mmCIF file of C-alpha atoms and ligand atoms in Angstrom:
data_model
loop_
_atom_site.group_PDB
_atom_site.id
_atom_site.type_symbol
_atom_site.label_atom_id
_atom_site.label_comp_id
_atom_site.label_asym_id
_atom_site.label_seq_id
_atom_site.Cartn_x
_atom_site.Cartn_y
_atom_site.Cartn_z
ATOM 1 C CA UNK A 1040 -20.947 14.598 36.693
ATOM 2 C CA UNK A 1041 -21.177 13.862 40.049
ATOM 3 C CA UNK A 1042 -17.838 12.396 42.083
ATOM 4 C CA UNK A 1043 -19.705 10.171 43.839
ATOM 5 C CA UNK A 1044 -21.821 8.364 41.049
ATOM 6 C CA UNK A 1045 -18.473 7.953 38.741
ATOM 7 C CA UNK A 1046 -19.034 5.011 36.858
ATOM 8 C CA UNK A 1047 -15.762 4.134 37.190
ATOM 9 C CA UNK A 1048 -15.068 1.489 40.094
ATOM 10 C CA UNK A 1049 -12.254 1.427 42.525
ATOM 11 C CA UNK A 1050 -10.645 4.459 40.851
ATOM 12 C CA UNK A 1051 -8.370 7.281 43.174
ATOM 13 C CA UNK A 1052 -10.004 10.746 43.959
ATOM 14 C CA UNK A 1053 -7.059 11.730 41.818
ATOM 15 C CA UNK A 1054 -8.694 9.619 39.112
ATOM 16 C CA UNK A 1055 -12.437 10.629 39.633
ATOM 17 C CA UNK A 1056 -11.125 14.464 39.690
ATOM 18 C CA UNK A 1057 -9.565 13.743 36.510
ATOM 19 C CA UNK A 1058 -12.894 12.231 34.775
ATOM 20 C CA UNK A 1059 -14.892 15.077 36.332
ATOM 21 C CA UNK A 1060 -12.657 17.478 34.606
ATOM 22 C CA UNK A 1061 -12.302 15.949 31.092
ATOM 23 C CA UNK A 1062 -16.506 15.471 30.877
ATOM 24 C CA UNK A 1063 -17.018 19.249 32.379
ATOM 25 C CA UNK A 1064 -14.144 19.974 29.721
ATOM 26 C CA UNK A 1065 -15.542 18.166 26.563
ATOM 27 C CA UNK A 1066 -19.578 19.131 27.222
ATOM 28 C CA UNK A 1067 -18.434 23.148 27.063
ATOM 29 C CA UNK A 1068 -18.792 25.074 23.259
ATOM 30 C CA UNK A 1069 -15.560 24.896 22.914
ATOM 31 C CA UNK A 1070 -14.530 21.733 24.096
ATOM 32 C CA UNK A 1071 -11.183 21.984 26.109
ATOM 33 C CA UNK A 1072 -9.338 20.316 28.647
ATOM 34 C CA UNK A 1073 -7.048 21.802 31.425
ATOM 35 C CA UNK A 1074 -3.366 21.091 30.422
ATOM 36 C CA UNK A 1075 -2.232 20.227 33.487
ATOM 37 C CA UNK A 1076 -3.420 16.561 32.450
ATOM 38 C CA UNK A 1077 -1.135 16.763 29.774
ATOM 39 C CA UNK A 1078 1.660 15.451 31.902
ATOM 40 C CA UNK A 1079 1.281 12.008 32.688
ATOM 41 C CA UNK A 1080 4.960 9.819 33.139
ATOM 42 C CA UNK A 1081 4.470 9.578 28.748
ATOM 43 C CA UNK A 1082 3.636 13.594 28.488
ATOM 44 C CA UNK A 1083 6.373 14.471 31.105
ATOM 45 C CA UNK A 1084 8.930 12.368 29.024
ATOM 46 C CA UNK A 1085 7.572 14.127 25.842
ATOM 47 C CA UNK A 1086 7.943 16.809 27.228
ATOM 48 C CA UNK A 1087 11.723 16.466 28.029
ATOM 49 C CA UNK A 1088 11.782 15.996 23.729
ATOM 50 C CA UNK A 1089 10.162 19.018 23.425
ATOM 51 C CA UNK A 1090 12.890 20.998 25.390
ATOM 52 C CA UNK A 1091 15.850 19.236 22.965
ATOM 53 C CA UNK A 1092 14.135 20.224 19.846
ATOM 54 C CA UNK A 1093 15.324 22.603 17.858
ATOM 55 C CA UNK A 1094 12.471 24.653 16.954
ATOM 56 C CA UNK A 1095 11.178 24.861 20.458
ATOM 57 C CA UNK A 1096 14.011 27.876 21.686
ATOM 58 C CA UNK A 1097 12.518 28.329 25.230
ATOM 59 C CA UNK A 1098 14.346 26.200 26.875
ATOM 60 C CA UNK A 1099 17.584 27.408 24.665
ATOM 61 C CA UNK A 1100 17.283 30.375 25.914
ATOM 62 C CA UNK A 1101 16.749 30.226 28.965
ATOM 63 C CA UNK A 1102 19.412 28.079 29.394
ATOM 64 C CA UNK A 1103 21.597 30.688 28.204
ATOM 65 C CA UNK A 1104 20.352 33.596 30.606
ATOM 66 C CA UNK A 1105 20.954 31.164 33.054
ATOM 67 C CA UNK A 1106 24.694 30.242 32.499
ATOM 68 C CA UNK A 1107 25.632 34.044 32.050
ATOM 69 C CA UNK A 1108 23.903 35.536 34.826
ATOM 70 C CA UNK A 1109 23.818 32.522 37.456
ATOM 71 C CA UNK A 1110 26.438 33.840 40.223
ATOM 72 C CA UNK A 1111 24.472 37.146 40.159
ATOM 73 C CA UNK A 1112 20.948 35.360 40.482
ATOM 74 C CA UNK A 1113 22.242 33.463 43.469
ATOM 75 C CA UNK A 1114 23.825 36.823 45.214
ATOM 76 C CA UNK A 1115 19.968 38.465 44.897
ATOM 77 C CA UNK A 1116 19.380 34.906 46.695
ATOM 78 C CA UNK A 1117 21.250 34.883 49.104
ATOM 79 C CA UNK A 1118 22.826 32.900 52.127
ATOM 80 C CA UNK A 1119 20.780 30.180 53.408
ATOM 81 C CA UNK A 1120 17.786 30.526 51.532
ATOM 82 C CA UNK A 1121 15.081 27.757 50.798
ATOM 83 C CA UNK A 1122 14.004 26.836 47.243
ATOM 84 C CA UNK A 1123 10.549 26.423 46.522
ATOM 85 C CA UNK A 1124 9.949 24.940 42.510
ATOM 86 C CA UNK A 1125 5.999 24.085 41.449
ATOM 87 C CA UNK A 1126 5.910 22.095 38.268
ATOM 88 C CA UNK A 1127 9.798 21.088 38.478
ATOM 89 C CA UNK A 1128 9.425 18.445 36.369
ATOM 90 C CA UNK A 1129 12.806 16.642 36.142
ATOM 91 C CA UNK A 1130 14.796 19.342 38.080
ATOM 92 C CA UNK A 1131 17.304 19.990 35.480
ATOM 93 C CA UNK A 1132 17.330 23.769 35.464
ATOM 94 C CA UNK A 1133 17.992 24.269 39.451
ATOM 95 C CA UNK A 1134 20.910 21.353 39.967
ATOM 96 C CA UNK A 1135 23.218 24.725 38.770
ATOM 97 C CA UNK A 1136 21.314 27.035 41.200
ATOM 98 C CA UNK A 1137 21.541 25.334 44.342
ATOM 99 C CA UNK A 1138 25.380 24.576 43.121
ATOM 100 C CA UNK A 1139 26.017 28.232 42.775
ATOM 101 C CA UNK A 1140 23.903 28.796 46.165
ATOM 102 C CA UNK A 1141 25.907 29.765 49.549
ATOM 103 C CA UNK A 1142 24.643 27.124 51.814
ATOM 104 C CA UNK A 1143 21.283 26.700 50.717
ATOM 105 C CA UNK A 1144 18.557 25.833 53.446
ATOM 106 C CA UNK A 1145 16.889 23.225 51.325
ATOM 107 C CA UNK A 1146 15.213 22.369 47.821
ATOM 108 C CA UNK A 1147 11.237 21.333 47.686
ATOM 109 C CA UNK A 1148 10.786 20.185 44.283
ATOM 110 C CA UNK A 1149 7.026 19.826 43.742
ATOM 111 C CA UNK A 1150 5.203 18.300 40.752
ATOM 112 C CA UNK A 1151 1.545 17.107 39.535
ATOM 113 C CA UNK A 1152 3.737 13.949 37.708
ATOM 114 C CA UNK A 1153 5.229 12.057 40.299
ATOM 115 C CA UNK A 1154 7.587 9.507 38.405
ATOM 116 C CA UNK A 1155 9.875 11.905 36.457
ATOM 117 C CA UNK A 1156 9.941 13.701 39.984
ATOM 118 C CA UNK A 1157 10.939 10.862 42.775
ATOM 119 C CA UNK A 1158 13.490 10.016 39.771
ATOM 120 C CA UNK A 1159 15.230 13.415 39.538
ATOM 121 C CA UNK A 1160 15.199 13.822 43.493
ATOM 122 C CA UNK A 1161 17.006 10.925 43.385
ATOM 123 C CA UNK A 1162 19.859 12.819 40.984
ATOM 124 C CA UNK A 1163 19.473 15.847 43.343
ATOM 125 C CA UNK A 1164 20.602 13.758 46.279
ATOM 126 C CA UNK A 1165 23.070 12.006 44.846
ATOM 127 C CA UNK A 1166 24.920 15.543 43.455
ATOM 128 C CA UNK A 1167 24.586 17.127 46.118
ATOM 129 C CA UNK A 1168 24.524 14.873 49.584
ATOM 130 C CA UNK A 1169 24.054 17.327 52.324
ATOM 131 C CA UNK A 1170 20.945 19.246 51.006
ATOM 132 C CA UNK A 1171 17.910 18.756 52.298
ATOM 133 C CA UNK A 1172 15.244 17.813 49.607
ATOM 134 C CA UNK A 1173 11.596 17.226 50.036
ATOM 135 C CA UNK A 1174 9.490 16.440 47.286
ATOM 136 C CA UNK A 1175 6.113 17.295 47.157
ATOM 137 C CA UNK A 1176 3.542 15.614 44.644
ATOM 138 C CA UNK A 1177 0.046 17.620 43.532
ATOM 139 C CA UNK A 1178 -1.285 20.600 42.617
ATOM 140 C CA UNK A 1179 0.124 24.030 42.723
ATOM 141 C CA UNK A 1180 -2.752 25.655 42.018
ATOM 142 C CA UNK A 1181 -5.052 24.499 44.967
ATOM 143 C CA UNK A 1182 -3.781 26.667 48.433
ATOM 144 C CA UNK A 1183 -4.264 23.177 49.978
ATOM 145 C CA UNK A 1184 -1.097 21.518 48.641
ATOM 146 C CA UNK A 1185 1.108 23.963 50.068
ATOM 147 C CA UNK A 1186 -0.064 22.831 53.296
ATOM 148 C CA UNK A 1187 1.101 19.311 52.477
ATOM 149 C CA UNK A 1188 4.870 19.599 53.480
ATOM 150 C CA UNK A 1189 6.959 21.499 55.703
ATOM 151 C CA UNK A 1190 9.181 24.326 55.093
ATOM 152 C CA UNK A 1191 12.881 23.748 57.204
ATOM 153 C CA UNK A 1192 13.973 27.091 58.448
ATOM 154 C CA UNK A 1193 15.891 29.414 56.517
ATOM 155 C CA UNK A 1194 16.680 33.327 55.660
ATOM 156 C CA UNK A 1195 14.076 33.276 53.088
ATOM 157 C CA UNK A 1196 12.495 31.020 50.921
ATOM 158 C CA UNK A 1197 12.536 31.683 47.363
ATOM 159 C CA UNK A 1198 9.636 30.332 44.496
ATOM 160 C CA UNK A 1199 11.841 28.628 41.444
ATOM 161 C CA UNK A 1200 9.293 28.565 38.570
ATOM 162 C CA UNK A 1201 11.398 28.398 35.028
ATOM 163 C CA UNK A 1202 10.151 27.073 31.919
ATOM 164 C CA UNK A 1203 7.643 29.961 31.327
ATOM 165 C CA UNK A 1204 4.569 27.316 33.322
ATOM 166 C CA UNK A 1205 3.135 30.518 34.274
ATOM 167 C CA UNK A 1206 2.266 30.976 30.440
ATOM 168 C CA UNK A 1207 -0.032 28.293 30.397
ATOM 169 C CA UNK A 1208 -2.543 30.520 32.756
ATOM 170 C CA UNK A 1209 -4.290 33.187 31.324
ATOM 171 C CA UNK A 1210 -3.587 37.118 32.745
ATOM 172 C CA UNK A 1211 -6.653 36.087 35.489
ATOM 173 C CA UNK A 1212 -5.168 32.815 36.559
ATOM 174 C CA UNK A 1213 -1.975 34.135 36.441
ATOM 175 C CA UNK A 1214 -2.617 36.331 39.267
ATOM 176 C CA UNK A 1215 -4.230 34.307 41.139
ATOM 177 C CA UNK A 1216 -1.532 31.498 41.144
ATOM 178 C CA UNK A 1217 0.936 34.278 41.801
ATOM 179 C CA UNK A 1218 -1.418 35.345 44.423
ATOM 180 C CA UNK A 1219 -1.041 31.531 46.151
ATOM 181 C CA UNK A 1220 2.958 32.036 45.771
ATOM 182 C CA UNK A 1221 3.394 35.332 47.725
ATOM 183 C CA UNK A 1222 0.386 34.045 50.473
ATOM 184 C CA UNK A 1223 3.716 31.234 51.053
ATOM 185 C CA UNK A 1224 5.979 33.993 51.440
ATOM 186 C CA UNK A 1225 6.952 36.481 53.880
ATOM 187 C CA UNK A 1226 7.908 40.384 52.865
ATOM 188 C CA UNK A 1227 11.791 39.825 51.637
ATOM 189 C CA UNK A 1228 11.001 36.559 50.586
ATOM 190 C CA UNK A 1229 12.058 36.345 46.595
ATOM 191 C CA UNK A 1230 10.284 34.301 43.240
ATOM 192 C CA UNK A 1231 12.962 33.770 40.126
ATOM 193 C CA UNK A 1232 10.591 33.118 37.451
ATOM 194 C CA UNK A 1233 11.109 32.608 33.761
ATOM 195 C CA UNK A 1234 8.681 34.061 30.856
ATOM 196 C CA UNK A 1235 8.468 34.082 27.466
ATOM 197 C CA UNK A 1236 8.756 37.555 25.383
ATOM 198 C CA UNK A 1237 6.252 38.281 22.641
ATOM 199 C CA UNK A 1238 8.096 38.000 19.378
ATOM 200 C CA UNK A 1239 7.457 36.973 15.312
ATOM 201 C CA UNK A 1240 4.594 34.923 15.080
ATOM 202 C CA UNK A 1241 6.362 32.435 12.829
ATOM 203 C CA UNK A 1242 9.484 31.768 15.709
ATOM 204 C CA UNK A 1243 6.411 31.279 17.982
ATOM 205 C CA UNK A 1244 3.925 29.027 16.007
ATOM 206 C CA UNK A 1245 7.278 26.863 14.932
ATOM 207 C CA UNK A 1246 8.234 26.495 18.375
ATOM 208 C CA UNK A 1247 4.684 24.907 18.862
ATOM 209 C CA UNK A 1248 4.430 22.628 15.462
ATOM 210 C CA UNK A 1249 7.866 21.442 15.561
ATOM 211 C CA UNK A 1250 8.967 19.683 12.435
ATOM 212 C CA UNK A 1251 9.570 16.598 14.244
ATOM 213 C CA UNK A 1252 6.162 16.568 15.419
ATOM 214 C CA UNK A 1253 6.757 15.639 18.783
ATOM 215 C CA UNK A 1254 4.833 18.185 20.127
ATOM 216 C CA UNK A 1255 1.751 16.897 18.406
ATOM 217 C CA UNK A 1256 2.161 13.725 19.761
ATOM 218 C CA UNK A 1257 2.964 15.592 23.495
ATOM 219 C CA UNK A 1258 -1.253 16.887 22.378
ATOM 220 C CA UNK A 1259 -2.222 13.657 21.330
ATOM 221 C CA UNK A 1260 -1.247 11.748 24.432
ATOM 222 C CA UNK A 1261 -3.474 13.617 26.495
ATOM 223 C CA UNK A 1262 -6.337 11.227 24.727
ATOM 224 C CA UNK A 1263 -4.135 8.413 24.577
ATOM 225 C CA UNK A 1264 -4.541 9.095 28.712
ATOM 226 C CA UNK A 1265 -7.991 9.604 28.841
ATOM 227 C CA UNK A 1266 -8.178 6.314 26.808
ATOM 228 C CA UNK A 1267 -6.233 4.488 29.460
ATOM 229 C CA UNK A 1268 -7.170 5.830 32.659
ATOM 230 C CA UNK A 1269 -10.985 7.014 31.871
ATOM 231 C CA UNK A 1270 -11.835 3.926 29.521
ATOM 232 C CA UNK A 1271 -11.857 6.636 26.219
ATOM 233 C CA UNK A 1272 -12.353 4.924 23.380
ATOM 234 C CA UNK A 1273 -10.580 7.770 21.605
ATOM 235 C CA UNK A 1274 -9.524 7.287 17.760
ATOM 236 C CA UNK A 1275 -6.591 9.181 17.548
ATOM 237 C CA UNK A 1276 -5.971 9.224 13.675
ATOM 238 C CA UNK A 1277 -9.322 11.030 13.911
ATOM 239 C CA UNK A 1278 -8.058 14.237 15.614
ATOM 240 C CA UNK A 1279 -4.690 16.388 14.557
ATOM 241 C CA UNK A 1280 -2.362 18.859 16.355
ATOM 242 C CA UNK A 1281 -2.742 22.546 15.494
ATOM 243 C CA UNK A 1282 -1.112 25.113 17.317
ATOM 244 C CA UNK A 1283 -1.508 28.907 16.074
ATOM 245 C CA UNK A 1284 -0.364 32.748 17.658
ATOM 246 C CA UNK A 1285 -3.657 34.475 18.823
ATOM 247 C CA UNK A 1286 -1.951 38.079 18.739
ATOM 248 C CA UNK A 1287 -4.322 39.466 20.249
ATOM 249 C CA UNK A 1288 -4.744 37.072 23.307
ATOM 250 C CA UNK A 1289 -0.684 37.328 22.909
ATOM 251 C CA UNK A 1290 -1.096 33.535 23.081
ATOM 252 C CA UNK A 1291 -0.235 30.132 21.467
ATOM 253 C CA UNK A 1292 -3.219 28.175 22.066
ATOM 254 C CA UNK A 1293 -2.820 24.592 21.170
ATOM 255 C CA UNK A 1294 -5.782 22.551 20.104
ATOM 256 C CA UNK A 1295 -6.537 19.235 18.928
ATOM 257 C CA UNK A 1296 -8.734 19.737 15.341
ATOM 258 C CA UNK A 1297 -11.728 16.775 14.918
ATOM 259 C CA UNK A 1298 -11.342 15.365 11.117
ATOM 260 C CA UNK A 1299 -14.608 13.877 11.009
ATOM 261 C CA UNK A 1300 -17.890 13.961 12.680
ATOM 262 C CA UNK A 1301 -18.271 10.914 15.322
ATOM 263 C CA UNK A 1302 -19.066 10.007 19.244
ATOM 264 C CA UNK A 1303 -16.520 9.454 21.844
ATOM 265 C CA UNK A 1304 -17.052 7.239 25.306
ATOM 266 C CA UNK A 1305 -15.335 8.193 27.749
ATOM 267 C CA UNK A 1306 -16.434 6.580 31.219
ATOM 268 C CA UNK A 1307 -19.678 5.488 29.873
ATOM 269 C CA UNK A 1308 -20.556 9.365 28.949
ATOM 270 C CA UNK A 1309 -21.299 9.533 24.947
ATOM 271 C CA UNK A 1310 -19.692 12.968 23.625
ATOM 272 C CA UNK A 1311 -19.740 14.303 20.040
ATOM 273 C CA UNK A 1312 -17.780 15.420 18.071
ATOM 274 C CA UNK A 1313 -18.128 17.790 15.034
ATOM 275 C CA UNK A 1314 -16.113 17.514 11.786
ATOM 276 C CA UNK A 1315 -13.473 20.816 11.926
ATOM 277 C CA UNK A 1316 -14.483 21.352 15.620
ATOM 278 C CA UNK A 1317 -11.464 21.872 18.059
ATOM 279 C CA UNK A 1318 -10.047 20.659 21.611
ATOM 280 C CA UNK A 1319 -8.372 23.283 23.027
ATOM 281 C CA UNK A 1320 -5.357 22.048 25.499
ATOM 282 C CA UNK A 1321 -3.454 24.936 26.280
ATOM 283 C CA UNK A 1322 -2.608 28.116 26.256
ATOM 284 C CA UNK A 1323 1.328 29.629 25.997
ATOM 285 C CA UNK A 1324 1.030 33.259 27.175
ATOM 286 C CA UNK A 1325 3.573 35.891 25.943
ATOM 287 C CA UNK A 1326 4.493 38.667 28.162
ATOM 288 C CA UNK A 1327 6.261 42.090 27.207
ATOM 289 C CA UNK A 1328 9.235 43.331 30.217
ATOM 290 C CA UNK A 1329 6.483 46.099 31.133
ATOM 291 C CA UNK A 1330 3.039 43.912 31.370
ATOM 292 C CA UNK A 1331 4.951 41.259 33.255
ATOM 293 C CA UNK A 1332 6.105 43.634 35.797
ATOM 294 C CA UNK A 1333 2.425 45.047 36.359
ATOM 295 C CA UNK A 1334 1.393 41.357 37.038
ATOM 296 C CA UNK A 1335 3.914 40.946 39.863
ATOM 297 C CA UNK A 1336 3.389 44.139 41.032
ATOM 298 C CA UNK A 1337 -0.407 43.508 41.297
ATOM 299 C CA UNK A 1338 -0.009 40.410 43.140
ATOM 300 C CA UNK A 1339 2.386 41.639 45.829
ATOM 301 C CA UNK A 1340 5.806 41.556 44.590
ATOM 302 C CA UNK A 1341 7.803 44.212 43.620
ATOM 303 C CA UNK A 1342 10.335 43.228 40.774
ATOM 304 C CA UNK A 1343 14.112 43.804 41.616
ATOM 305 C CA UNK A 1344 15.907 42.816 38.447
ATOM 306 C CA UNK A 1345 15.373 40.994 35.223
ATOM 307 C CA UNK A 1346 17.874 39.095 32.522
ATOM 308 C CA UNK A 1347 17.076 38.538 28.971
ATOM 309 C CA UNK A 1348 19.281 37.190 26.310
ATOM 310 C CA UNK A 1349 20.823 39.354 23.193
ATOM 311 C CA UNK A 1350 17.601 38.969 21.487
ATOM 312 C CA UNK A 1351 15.566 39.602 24.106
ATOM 313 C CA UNK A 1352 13.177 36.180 23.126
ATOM 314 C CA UNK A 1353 12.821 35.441 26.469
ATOM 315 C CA UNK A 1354 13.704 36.855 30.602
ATOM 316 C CA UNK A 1355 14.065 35.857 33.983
ATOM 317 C CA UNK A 1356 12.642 38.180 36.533
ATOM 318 C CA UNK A 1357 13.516 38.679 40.601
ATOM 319 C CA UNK A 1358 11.572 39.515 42.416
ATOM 320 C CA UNK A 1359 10.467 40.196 46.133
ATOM 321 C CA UNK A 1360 7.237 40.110 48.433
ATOM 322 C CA UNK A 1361 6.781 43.588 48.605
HETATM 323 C C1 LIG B 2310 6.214 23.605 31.103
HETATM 324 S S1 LIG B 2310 6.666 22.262 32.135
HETATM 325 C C2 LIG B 2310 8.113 22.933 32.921
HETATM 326 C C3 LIG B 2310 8.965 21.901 33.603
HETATM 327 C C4 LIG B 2310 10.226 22.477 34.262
HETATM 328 N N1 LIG B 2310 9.876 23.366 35.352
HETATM 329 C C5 LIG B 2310 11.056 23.208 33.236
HETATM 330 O O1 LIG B 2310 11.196 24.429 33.357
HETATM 331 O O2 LIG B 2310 11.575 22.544 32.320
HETATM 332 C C6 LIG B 2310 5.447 22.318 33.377
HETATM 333 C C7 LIG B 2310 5.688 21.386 34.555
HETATM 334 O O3 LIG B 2310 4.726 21.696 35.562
HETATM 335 C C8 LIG B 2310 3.997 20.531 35.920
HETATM 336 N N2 LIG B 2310 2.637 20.988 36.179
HETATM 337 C C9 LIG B 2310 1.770 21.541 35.283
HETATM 338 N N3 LIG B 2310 0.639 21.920 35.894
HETATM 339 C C10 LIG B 2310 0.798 21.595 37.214
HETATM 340 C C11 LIG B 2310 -0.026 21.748 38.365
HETATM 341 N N4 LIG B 2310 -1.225 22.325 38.278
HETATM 342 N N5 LIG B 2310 0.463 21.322 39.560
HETATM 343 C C12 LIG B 2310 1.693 20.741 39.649
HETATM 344 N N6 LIG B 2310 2.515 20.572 38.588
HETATM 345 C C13 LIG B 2310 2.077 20.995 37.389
HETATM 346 C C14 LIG B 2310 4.121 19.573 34.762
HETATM 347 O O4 LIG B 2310 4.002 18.223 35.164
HETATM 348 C C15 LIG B 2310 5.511 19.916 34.232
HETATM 349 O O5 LIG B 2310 6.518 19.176 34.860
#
């Protein structure tokens, strides 16, 4: 589809990006759409479910590395440092970092989902009054957005991305969005990153198809969103949330499973849909110690430490532009 003959009127680039993606998406063989769109203010807040739940042990566990090892992360940080966090989402995980900080330079939260973000800057000023906080709204994966704020001086500036995000790119995009990071860094400059370990399939698939099934309705929203914003005409009891380990891909890939043959409208574009054929909306890459460290190492960083918990389900890596 063409941008410029969207047959949607009056509609934001951001908008017309959006539909360009979703029909490129849907008329592949396997239909799939980039989960980036799965955060919209509804996804974001689903999202925030997702991290309570208590199947879904990322955040758990993380949490935990976090609170034991927190006044040594912030001594391989540093005095005076700025912190840099893509995809912050509500800013919950870094309110203890910068508290633990010595004199941090500044905090750039940055987000694709704008609401949950303004709202939690809002928190971040309020706790702590004398930081300086700039938050940026867009993509982290185009080089552009980088451009779009300023960095205040500091001793370094250090990349905050928790939450395992960078699971959600395949090994290839992987690198290249680590690839983006260090090109905003200079040599010295650090990234504290969170991933998730590869473990039992059934801890993983569980953490995905959560009892509570609020995960599946994180999945479904994405159509719900297309329905809104793209004029979808979406049935959603027609489609169901399947998540499964691909242990060979060393992935969960989520999907969203077609019950029963039918056409969808999105935008005035037709687009059918096979009975057992799948959406796929993401992918939830699990790294081993070893394989992560070859991925930073390719892209320019050389790792300086990592943390895991007792169980070793999940670590936090340092590391520095080589
Ligand atoms: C897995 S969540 C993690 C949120 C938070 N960092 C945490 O650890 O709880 C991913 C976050 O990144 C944001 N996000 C995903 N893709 C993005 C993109 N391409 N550009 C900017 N933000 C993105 C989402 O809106 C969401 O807030």
């Amino acid at each position: 589809m063409n941008m410029a003959t969207s047959p949607l009127d009056h509609v934001s680039p951001e908008t017309n990006v959006f539909l360009v993606d979703v029909i490129h998406g849907l008329r592949q063989a396997q239909k799939t759409l980039p989960c980036k769109y799965l955060y919209d203010e509804t996804g974001s807040r689903l999202f925030e479910k997702i991290c309570e739940l208590r199947d879904y042990y990322l955040t758990r566990t993380e949490a935990e590395i976090f609170s034991r090892y927190l006044s040594n992360m912030a001594e391989h940080i540093g005095q005076d440092a700025l912190i840099i966090e893509p995809g912050a989402g509500n800013c919950e995980k870094v309110r203890p970092l910068l508290q633990q900080l010595d004199s941090p330079a500044g905090y750039i939260p940055t987000d694709i989902s704008p609401e949950i973000l303004l709202a939690a800057r809002a928190e971040i000023e309020a706790l702590l009054p004398t930081l300086s906080v700039q938050a940026a709204v867009g993509d982290f994966t185009q080089k552009a957005f980088w451009n779009s704020f300023d960095c205040p001086p500091a001793s370094k500036r250090v990349i905050f991305f928790p939450g395992s995000t960078i699971g959600n790119f395949d090994p290839e995009q992987a690198r290249a969005l680590l690839a983006i990071f260090t090109s905003q860094l200079q040599p010295g400059d650090g990234l504290l990153i969170g991933t998730d370990l590869d473990k039992d399939s059934v801890i993983l698939e569980r953490a995905y198809h959560d009892s509570e099934h609020v995960t599946a309705a994180f999945n479904k929203n994405l159509l719900t969103r297309i329905n809104s914003e793209l004029q979808g005409n979406f049935d959603l009891s027609l489609f169901a949330h399947r998540a499964f380990y691909h242990s060979l891909r060393q992935r969960v890939e989520m999907h969203l499973v077609c019950l029963r043959s039918h056409d969808v409208t999105i935008a005035g574009e037709r687009i059918h849909f096979r009975e057992g054929e799948t959406i796929h909306t993401e992918n939830s890459h699990k790294y081993s110690l070893n394989g992560f460290r070859g991925l930073l190492e390719d892209t320019g960083f050389q790792t300086v430490t990592h943390w895991t918990d007792r169980e070793c389900r999940y670590a936090i890596h340092y590391a520095q532009v080589a």
